[in-house]
Amino acid sequence: MSPEEEAKQMRTAIDASVEEYSKLLKLEDWQIFYLDSIMTHDYQAMKDELDALSAAKVGNTDAYIRVQDKWNEQIYNSLHRIFNEAQWEKYLKSGARRDKKARDKRAVK
């Protein structure tokens, strides 16, 4: 896949997530802006780190999982700052709580 196709695919995925959370959580315009900005920045940073591992021919899957966990934790914490209490609770119920527990469990190891 070309870099342009990858970028387009990532943009499409981010747009879909933003749309889904916007409807699910009834986000205000400023929250949608921040959500989009956070996801765009952090997913690109995650991709850059994963690409660097791949370019360095790192074969240890734990390294890739650590990078993903680091950036997913960053997104989780950033979203907590922009959602109100009701939105945050709904976000946690939508699967974020389960994902956080899995990240925390891996971090202990």
GROMACS .gro file of N, CA and C in nm:
model
  327
    1MET      N    1   0.085  -0.118   0.000
    1MET     CA    2   0.000   0.000   0.000
    1MET      C    3   0.089   0.125   0.000
    2SER      N    4   0.056   0.221  -0.083
    2SER     CA    5   0.135   0.342  -0.092
    2SER      C    6   0.112   0.431   0.031
    3PRO      N    7   0.207   0.520   0.060
    3PRO     CA    8   0.189   0.611   0.174
    3PRO      C    9   0.061   0.696   0.162
    4GLU      N   10   0.028   0.733   0.038
    4GLU     CA   11  -0.094   0.813   0.017
    4GLU      C   12  -0.219   0.732   0.051
    5GLU      N   13  -0.217   0.604   0.011
    5GLU     CA   14  -0.332   0.518   0.041
    5GLU      C   15  -0.343   0.494   0.191
    6GLU      N   16  -0.227   0.476   0.258
    6GLU     CA   17  -0.228   0.457   0.403
    6GLU      C   18  -0.284   0.580   0.473
    7ALA      N   19  -0.239   0.698   0.429
    7ALA     CA   20  -0.285   0.824   0.490
    7ALA      C   21  -0.435   0.841   0.470
    8LYS      N   22  -0.482   0.808   0.350
    8LYS     CA   23  -0.625   0.820   0.321
    8LYS      C   24  -0.706   0.722   0.405
    9GLN      N   25  -0.655   0.601   0.420
    9GLN     CA   26  -0.722   0.499   0.500
    9GLN      C   27  -0.729   0.541   0.647
   10MET      N   28  -0.618   0.598   0.698
   10MET     CA   29  -0.617   0.643   0.838
   10MET      C   30  -0.715   0.760   0.856
   11ARG      N   31  -0.717   0.853   0.760
   11ARG     CA   32  -0.809   0.967   0.768
   11ARG      C   33  -0.954   0.919   0.770
   12THR      N   34  -0.985   0.821   0.686
   12THR     CA   35  -1.120   0.766   0.679
   12THR      C   36  -1.158   0.701   0.813
   13ALA      N   37  -1.065   0.626   0.872
   13ALA     CA   38  -1.091   0.561   1.001
   13ALA      C   39  -1.112   0.664   1.112
   14ILE      N   40  -1.030   0.768   1.112
   14ILE     CA   41  -1.043   0.873   1.214
   14ILE      C   42  -1.177   0.945   1.197
   15ASP      N   43  -1.211   0.979   1.074
   15ASP     CA   44  -1.339   1.047   1.048
   15ASP      C   45  -1.456   0.962   1.095
   16ALA      N   46  -1.449   0.832   1.071
   16ALA     CA   47  -1.557   0.741   1.114
   16ALA      C   48  -1.567   0.738   1.266
   17SER      N   49  -1.452   0.732   1.335
   17SER     CA   50  -1.452   0.731   1.482
   17SER      C   51  -1.507   0.862   1.538
   18VAL      N   52  -1.465   0.973   1.481
   18VAL     CA   53  -1.512   1.103   1.527
   18VAL      C   54  -1.663   1.112   1.510
   19GLU      N   55  -1.712   1.068   1.394
   19GLU     CA   56  -1.856   1.069   1.366
   19GLU      C   57  -1.931   0.981   1.466
   20GLU      N   58  -1.877   0.862   1.491
   20GLU     CA   59  -1.943   0.769   1.584
   20GLU      C   60  -1.949   0.827   1.725
   21TYR      N   61  -1.836   0.879   1.775
   21TYR     CA   62  -1.835   0.937   1.910
   21TYR      C   63  -1.921   1.064   1.917
   22SER      N   64  -1.922   1.140   1.809
   22SER     CA   65  -2.002   1.262   1.805
   22SER      C   66  -2.149   1.230   1.826
   23LYS      N   67  -2.197   1.125   1.758
   23LYS     CA   68  -2.338   1.085   1.772
   23LYS      C   69  -2.363   1.018   1.906
   24LEU      N   70  -2.277   0.924   1.944
   24LEU     CA   71  -2.294   0.849   2.067
   24LEU      C   72  -2.295   0.939   2.190
   25LEU      N   73  -2.203   1.035   2.193
   25LEU     CA   74  -2.184   1.118   2.312
   25LEU      C   75  -2.247   1.256   2.301
   26LYS      N   76  -2.310   1.284   2.185
   26LYS     CA   77  -2.371   1.415   2.162
   26LYS      C   78  -2.271   1.527   2.190
   27LEU      N   79  -2.159   1.522   2.118
   27LEU     CA   80  -2.051   1.617   2.140
   27LEU      C   81  -2.084   1.755   2.083
   28GLU      N   82  -2.029   1.856   2.148
   28GLU     CA   83  -2.041   1.993   2.098
   28GLU      C   84  -1.933   2.014   1.992
   29ASP      N   85  -1.947   2.121   1.913
   29ASP     CA   86  -1.852   2.146   1.804
   29ASP      C   87  -1.708   2.154   1.853
   30TRP      N   88  -1.686   2.223   1.966
   30TRP     CA   89  -1.548   2.237   2.015
   30TRP      C   90  -1.491   2.102   2.056
   31GLN      N   91  -1.577   2.012   2.109
   31GLN     CA   92  -1.531   1.879   2.148
   31GLN      C   93  -1.497   1.795   2.024
   32ILE      N   94  -1.576   1.810   1.920
   32ILE     CA   95  -1.549   1.738   1.795
   32ILE      C   96  -1.414   1.784   1.739
   33PHE      N   97  -1.389   1.914   1.743
   33PHE     CA   98  -1.262   1.968   1.696
   33PHE      C   99  -1.145   1.906   1.772
   34TYR      N  100  -1.154   1.906   1.906
   34TYR     CA  101  -1.046   1.849   1.987
   34TYR      C  102  -1.031   1.699   1.965
   35LEU      N  103  -1.143   1.628   1.959
   35LEU     CA  104  -1.139   1.484   1.935
   35LEU      C  105  -1.067   1.454   1.804
   36ASP      N  106  -1.103   1.525   1.699
   36ASP     CA  107  -1.039   1.506   1.569
   36ASP      C  108  -0.889   1.538   1.577
   37SER      N  109  -0.855   1.647   1.642
   37SER     CA  110  -0.715   1.688   1.654
   37SER      C  111  -0.633   1.585   1.733
   38ILE      N  112  -0.688   1.539   1.843
   38ILE     CA  113  -0.619   1.440   1.928
   38ILE      C  114  -0.595   1.312   1.850
   39MET      N  115  -0.701   1.262   1.786
   39MET     CA  116  -0.688   1.136   1.712
   39MET      C  117  -0.591   1.150   1.594
   40THR      N  118  -0.602   1.260   1.522
   40THR     CA  119  -0.513   1.281   1.406
   40THR      C  120  -0.367   1.283   1.451
   41HIS      N  121  -0.337   1.360   1.554
   41HIS     CA  122  -0.199   1.370   1.601
   41HIS      C  123  -0.148   1.238   1.658
   42ASP      N  124  -0.225   1.181   1.751
   42ASP     CA  125  -0.176   1.064   1.824
   42ASP      C  126  -0.169   0.938   1.738
   43TYR      N  127  -0.266   0.919   1.648
   43TYR     CA  128  -0.258   0.802   1.561
   43TYR      C  129  -0.143   0.814   1.462
   44GLN      N  130  -0.116   0.937   1.416
   44GLN     CA  131  -0.001   0.957   1.327
   44GLN      C  132   0.129   0.931   1.402
   45ALA      N  133   0.138   0.979   1.525
   45ALA     CA  134   0.258   0.957   1.606
   45ALA      C  135   0.277   0.807   1.633
   46MET      N  136   0.167   0.736   1.661
   46MET     CA  137   0.174   0.592   1.683
   46MET      C  138   0.223   0.523   1.555
   47LYS      N  139   0.167   0.561   1.442
   47LYS     CA  140   0.206   0.501   1.314
   47LYS      C  141   0.354   0.526   1.288
   48ASP      N  142   0.400   0.648   1.315
   48ASP     CA  143   0.543   0.681   1.294
   48ASP      C  144   0.632   0.592   1.379
   49GLU      N  145   0.594   0.572   1.505
   49GLU     CA  146   0.675   0.487   1.594
   49GLU      C  147   0.673   0.342   1.548
   50LEU      N  148   0.555   0.294   1.507
   50LEU     CA  149   0.544   0.156   1.460
   50LEU      C  150   0.625   0.137   1.331
   51ASP      N  151   0.620   0.237   1.243
   51ASP     CA  152   0.700   0.231   1.120
   51ASP      C  153   0.849   0.227   1.151
   52ALA      N  154   0.891   0.304   1.252
   52ALA     CA  155   1.032   0.305   1.291
   52ALA      C  156   1.074   0.168   1.343
   53LEU      N  157   0.989   0.105   1.422
   53LEU     CA  158   1.019  -0.030   1.470
   53LEU      C  159   1.030  -0.127   1.353
   54SER      N  160   0.938  -0.115   1.262
   54SER     CA  161   0.936  -0.203   1.145
   54SER      C  162   1.061  -0.181   1.059
   55ALA      N  163   1.098  -0.055   1.039
   55ALA     CA  164   1.217  -0.023   0.959
   55ALA      C  165   1.344  -0.075   1.026
   56ALA      N  166   1.342  -0.079   1.159
   56ALA     CA  167   1.457  -0.130   1.234
   56ALA      C  168   1.453  -0.283   1.242
   57LYS      N  169   1.352  -0.341   1.179
   57LYS     CA  170   1.334  -0.487   1.176
   57LYS      C  171   1.321  -0.549   1.315
   58VAL      N  172   1.250  -0.477   1.403
   58VAL     CA  173   1.223  -0.528   1.538
   58VAL      C  174   1.119  -0.640   1.523
   59GLY      N  175   1.155  -0.757   1.573
   59GLY     CA  176   1.066  -0.873   1.560
   59GLY      C  177   0.985  -0.903   1.684
   60ASN      N  178   1.015  -0.837   1.792
   60ASN     CA  179   0.949  -0.861   1.919
   60ASN      C  180   0.810  -0.794   1.918
   61THR      N  181   0.704  -0.873   1.919
   61THR     CA  182   0.570  -0.817   1.914
   61THR      C  183   0.537  -0.733   2.037
   62ASP      N  184   0.601  -0.763   2.149
   62ASP     CA  185   0.578  -0.684   2.271
   62ASP      C  186   0.614  -0.537   2.249
   63ALA      N  187   0.717  -0.511   2.170
   63ALA     CA  188   0.758  -0.372   2.142
   63ALA      C  189   0.646  -0.297   2.069
   64TYR      N  190   0.584  -0.365   1.974
   64TYR     CA  191   0.475  -0.303   1.899
   64TYR      C  192   0.353  -0.279   1.989
   65ILE      N  193   0.325  -0.375   2.075
   65ILE     CA  194   0.211  -0.362   2.167
   65ILE      C  195   0.235  -0.248   2.266
   66ARG      N  196   0.361  -0.234   2.313
   66ARG     CA  197   0.393  -0.125   2.406
   66ARG      C  198   0.370   0.012   2.340
   67VAL      N  199   0.409   0.025   2.215
   67VAL     CA  200   0.388   0.152   2.143
   67VAL      C  201   0.239   0.180   2.129
   68GLN      N  202   0.162   0.079   2.090
   68GLN     CA  203   0.018   0.098   2.077
   68GLN      C  204  -0.045   0.133   2.211
   69ASP      N  205  -0.005   0.064   2.316
   69ASP     CA  206  -0.060   0.093   2.449
   69ASP      C  207  -0.025   0.235   2.493
   70LYS      N  208   0.098   0.277   2.466
   70LYS     CA  209   0.141   0.412   2.505
   70LYS      C  210   0.051   0.517   2.441
   71TRP      N  211   0.029   0.506   2.311
   71TRP     CA  212  -0.050   0.607   2.241
   71TRP      C  213  -0.199   0.594   2.271
   72ASN      N  214  -0.249   0.472   2.290
   72ASN     CA  215  -0.390   0.457   2.327
   72ASN      C  216  -0.416   0.513   2.466
   73GLU      N  217  -0.319   0.501   2.555
   73GLU     CA  218  -0.330   0.559   2.689
   73GLU      C  219  -0.330   0.712   2.679
   74GLN      N  220  -0.246   0.764   2.592
   74GLN     CA  221  -0.240   0.910   2.568
   74GLN      C  222  -0.376   0.961   2.520
   75ILE      N  223  -0.436   0.890   2.424
   75ILE     CA  224  -0.567   0.929   2.371
   75ILE      C  225  -0.673   0.922   2.482
   76TYR      N  226  -0.671   0.813   2.557
   76TYR     CA  227  -0.765   0.793   2.668
   76TYR      C  228  -0.759   0.912   2.765
   77ASN      N  229  -0.639   0.949   2.807
   77ASN     CA  230  -0.622   1.059   2.902
   77ASN      C  231  -0.664   1.193   2.842
   78SER      N  232  -0.633   1.214   2.715
   78SER     CA  233  -0.671   1.339   2.648
   78SER      C  234  -0.823   1.351   2.636
   79LEU      N  235  -0.889   1.242   2.603
   79LEU     CA  236  -1.034   1.247   2.589
   79LEU      C  237  -1.102   1.272   2.722
   80HIS      N  238  -1.044   1.221   2.830
   80HIS     CA  239  -1.100   1.244   2.963
   80HIS      C  240  -1.109   1.394   2.992
   81ARG      N  241  -1.013   1.469   2.939
   81ARG     CA  242  -1.010   1.614   2.964
   81ARG      C  243  -1.116   1.689   2.883
   82ILE      N  244  -1.163   1.634   2.770
   82ILE     CA  245  -1.259   1.710   2.689
   82ILE      C  246  -1.405   1.663   2.706
   83PHE      N  247  -1.425   1.544   2.763
   83PHE     CA  248  -1.562   1.496   2.783
   83PHE      C  249  -1.611   1.538   2.920
   84ASN      N  250  -1.744   1.565   2.929
   84ASN     CA  251  -1.801   1.590   3.061
   84ASN      C  252  -1.825   1.455   3.128
   85GLU      N  253  -1.871   1.457   3.252
   85GLU     CA  254  -1.886   1.332   3.329
   85GLU      C  255  -1.979   1.230   3.262
   86ALA      N  256  -2.093   1.277   3.213
   86ALA     CA  257  -2.189   1.186   3.149
   86ALA      C  258  -2.130   1.127   3.021
   87GLN      N  259  -2.063   1.211   2.942
   87GLN     CA  260  -1.999   1.164   2.819
   87GLN      C  261  -1.889   1.064   2.850
   88TRP      N  262  -1.811   1.094   2.953
   88TRP     CA  263  -1.699   1.007   2.991
   88TRP      C  264  -1.751   0.869   3.031
   89GLU      N  265  -1.857   0.867   3.111
   89GLU     CA  266  -1.914   0.740   3.156
   89GLU      C  267  -1.964   0.659   3.036
   90LYS      N  268  -2.030   0.725   2.943
   90LYS     CA  269  -2.079   0.658   2.823
   90LYS      C  270  -1.962   0.608   2.738
   91TYR      N  271  -1.857   0.688   2.729
   91TYR     CA  272  -1.736   0.649   2.655
   91TYR      C  273  -1.675   0.523   2.718
   92LEU      N  274  -1.665   0.520   2.850
   92LEU     CA  275  -1.610   0.404   2.919
   92LEU      C  276  -1.696   0.280   2.892
   93LYS      N  277  -1.827   0.296   2.894
   93LYS     CA  278  -1.918   0.183   2.870
   93LYS      C  279  -1.910   0.133   2.726
   94SER      N  280  -1.864   0.219   2.633
   94SER     CA  281  -1.858   0.180   2.491
   94SER      C  282  -1.737   0.092   2.461
   95GLY      N  283  -1.661   0.056   2.564
   95GLY     CA  284  -1.547  -0.034   2.543
   95GLY      C  285  -1.416   0.021   2.594
   96ALA      N  286  -1.412   0.149   2.625
   96ALA     CA  287  -1.287   0.211   2.671
   96ALA      C  288  -1.242   0.156   2.806
   97ARG      N  289  -1.337   0.125   2.893
   97ARG     CA  290  -1.302   0.071   3.025
   97ARG      C  291  -1.232  -0.065   3.011
   98ARG      N  292  -1.287  -0.150   2.925
   98ARG     CA  293  -1.229  -0.282   2.900
   98ARG      C  294  -1.088  -0.268   2.839
   99ASP      N  295  -1.074  -0.178   2.743
   99ASP     CA  296  -0.944  -0.156   2.679
   99ASP      C  297  -0.841  -0.105   2.780
  100LYS      N  298  -0.884  -0.015   2.868
  100LYS     CA  299  -0.795   0.041   2.971
  100LYS      C  300  -0.749  -0.069   3.066
  101LYS      N  301  -0.841  -0.156   3.108
  101LYS     CA  302  -0.804  -0.266   3.197
  101LYS      C  303  -0.702  -0.358   3.130
  102ALA      N  304  -0.721  -0.384   3.001
  102ALA     CA  305  -0.626  -0.471   2.928
  102ALA      C  306  -0.488  -0.404   2.920
  103ARG      N  307  -0.486  -0.271   2.894
  103ARG     CA  308  -0.357  -0.199   2.890
  103ARG      C  309  -0.289  -0.202   3.025
  104ASP      N  310  -0.366  -0.177   3.131
  104ASP     CA  311  -0.310  -0.177   3.267
  104ASP      C  312  -0.255  -0.314   3.302
  105LYS      N  313  -0.325  -0.418   3.263
  105LYS     CA  314  -0.281  -0.556   3.290
  105LYS      C  315  -0.149  -0.585   3.219
  106ARG      N  316  -0.139  -0.541   3.092
  106ARG     CA  317  -0.013  -0.561   3.016
  106ARG      C  318   0.100  -0.479   3.076
  107ALA      N  319   0.070  -0.361   3.127
  107ALA     CA  320   0.173  -0.273   3.183
  107ALA      C  321   0.233  -0.333   3.310
  108VAL      N  322   0.156  -0.409   3.384
  108VAL     CA  323   0.204  -0.472   3.507
  108VAL      C  324   0.309  -0.579   3.475
  109LYS      N  325   0.293  -0.647   3.361
  109LYS     CA  326   0.384  -0.756   3.325
  109LYS      C  327   0.524  -0.706   3.294
   0.00000   0.00000   0.00000
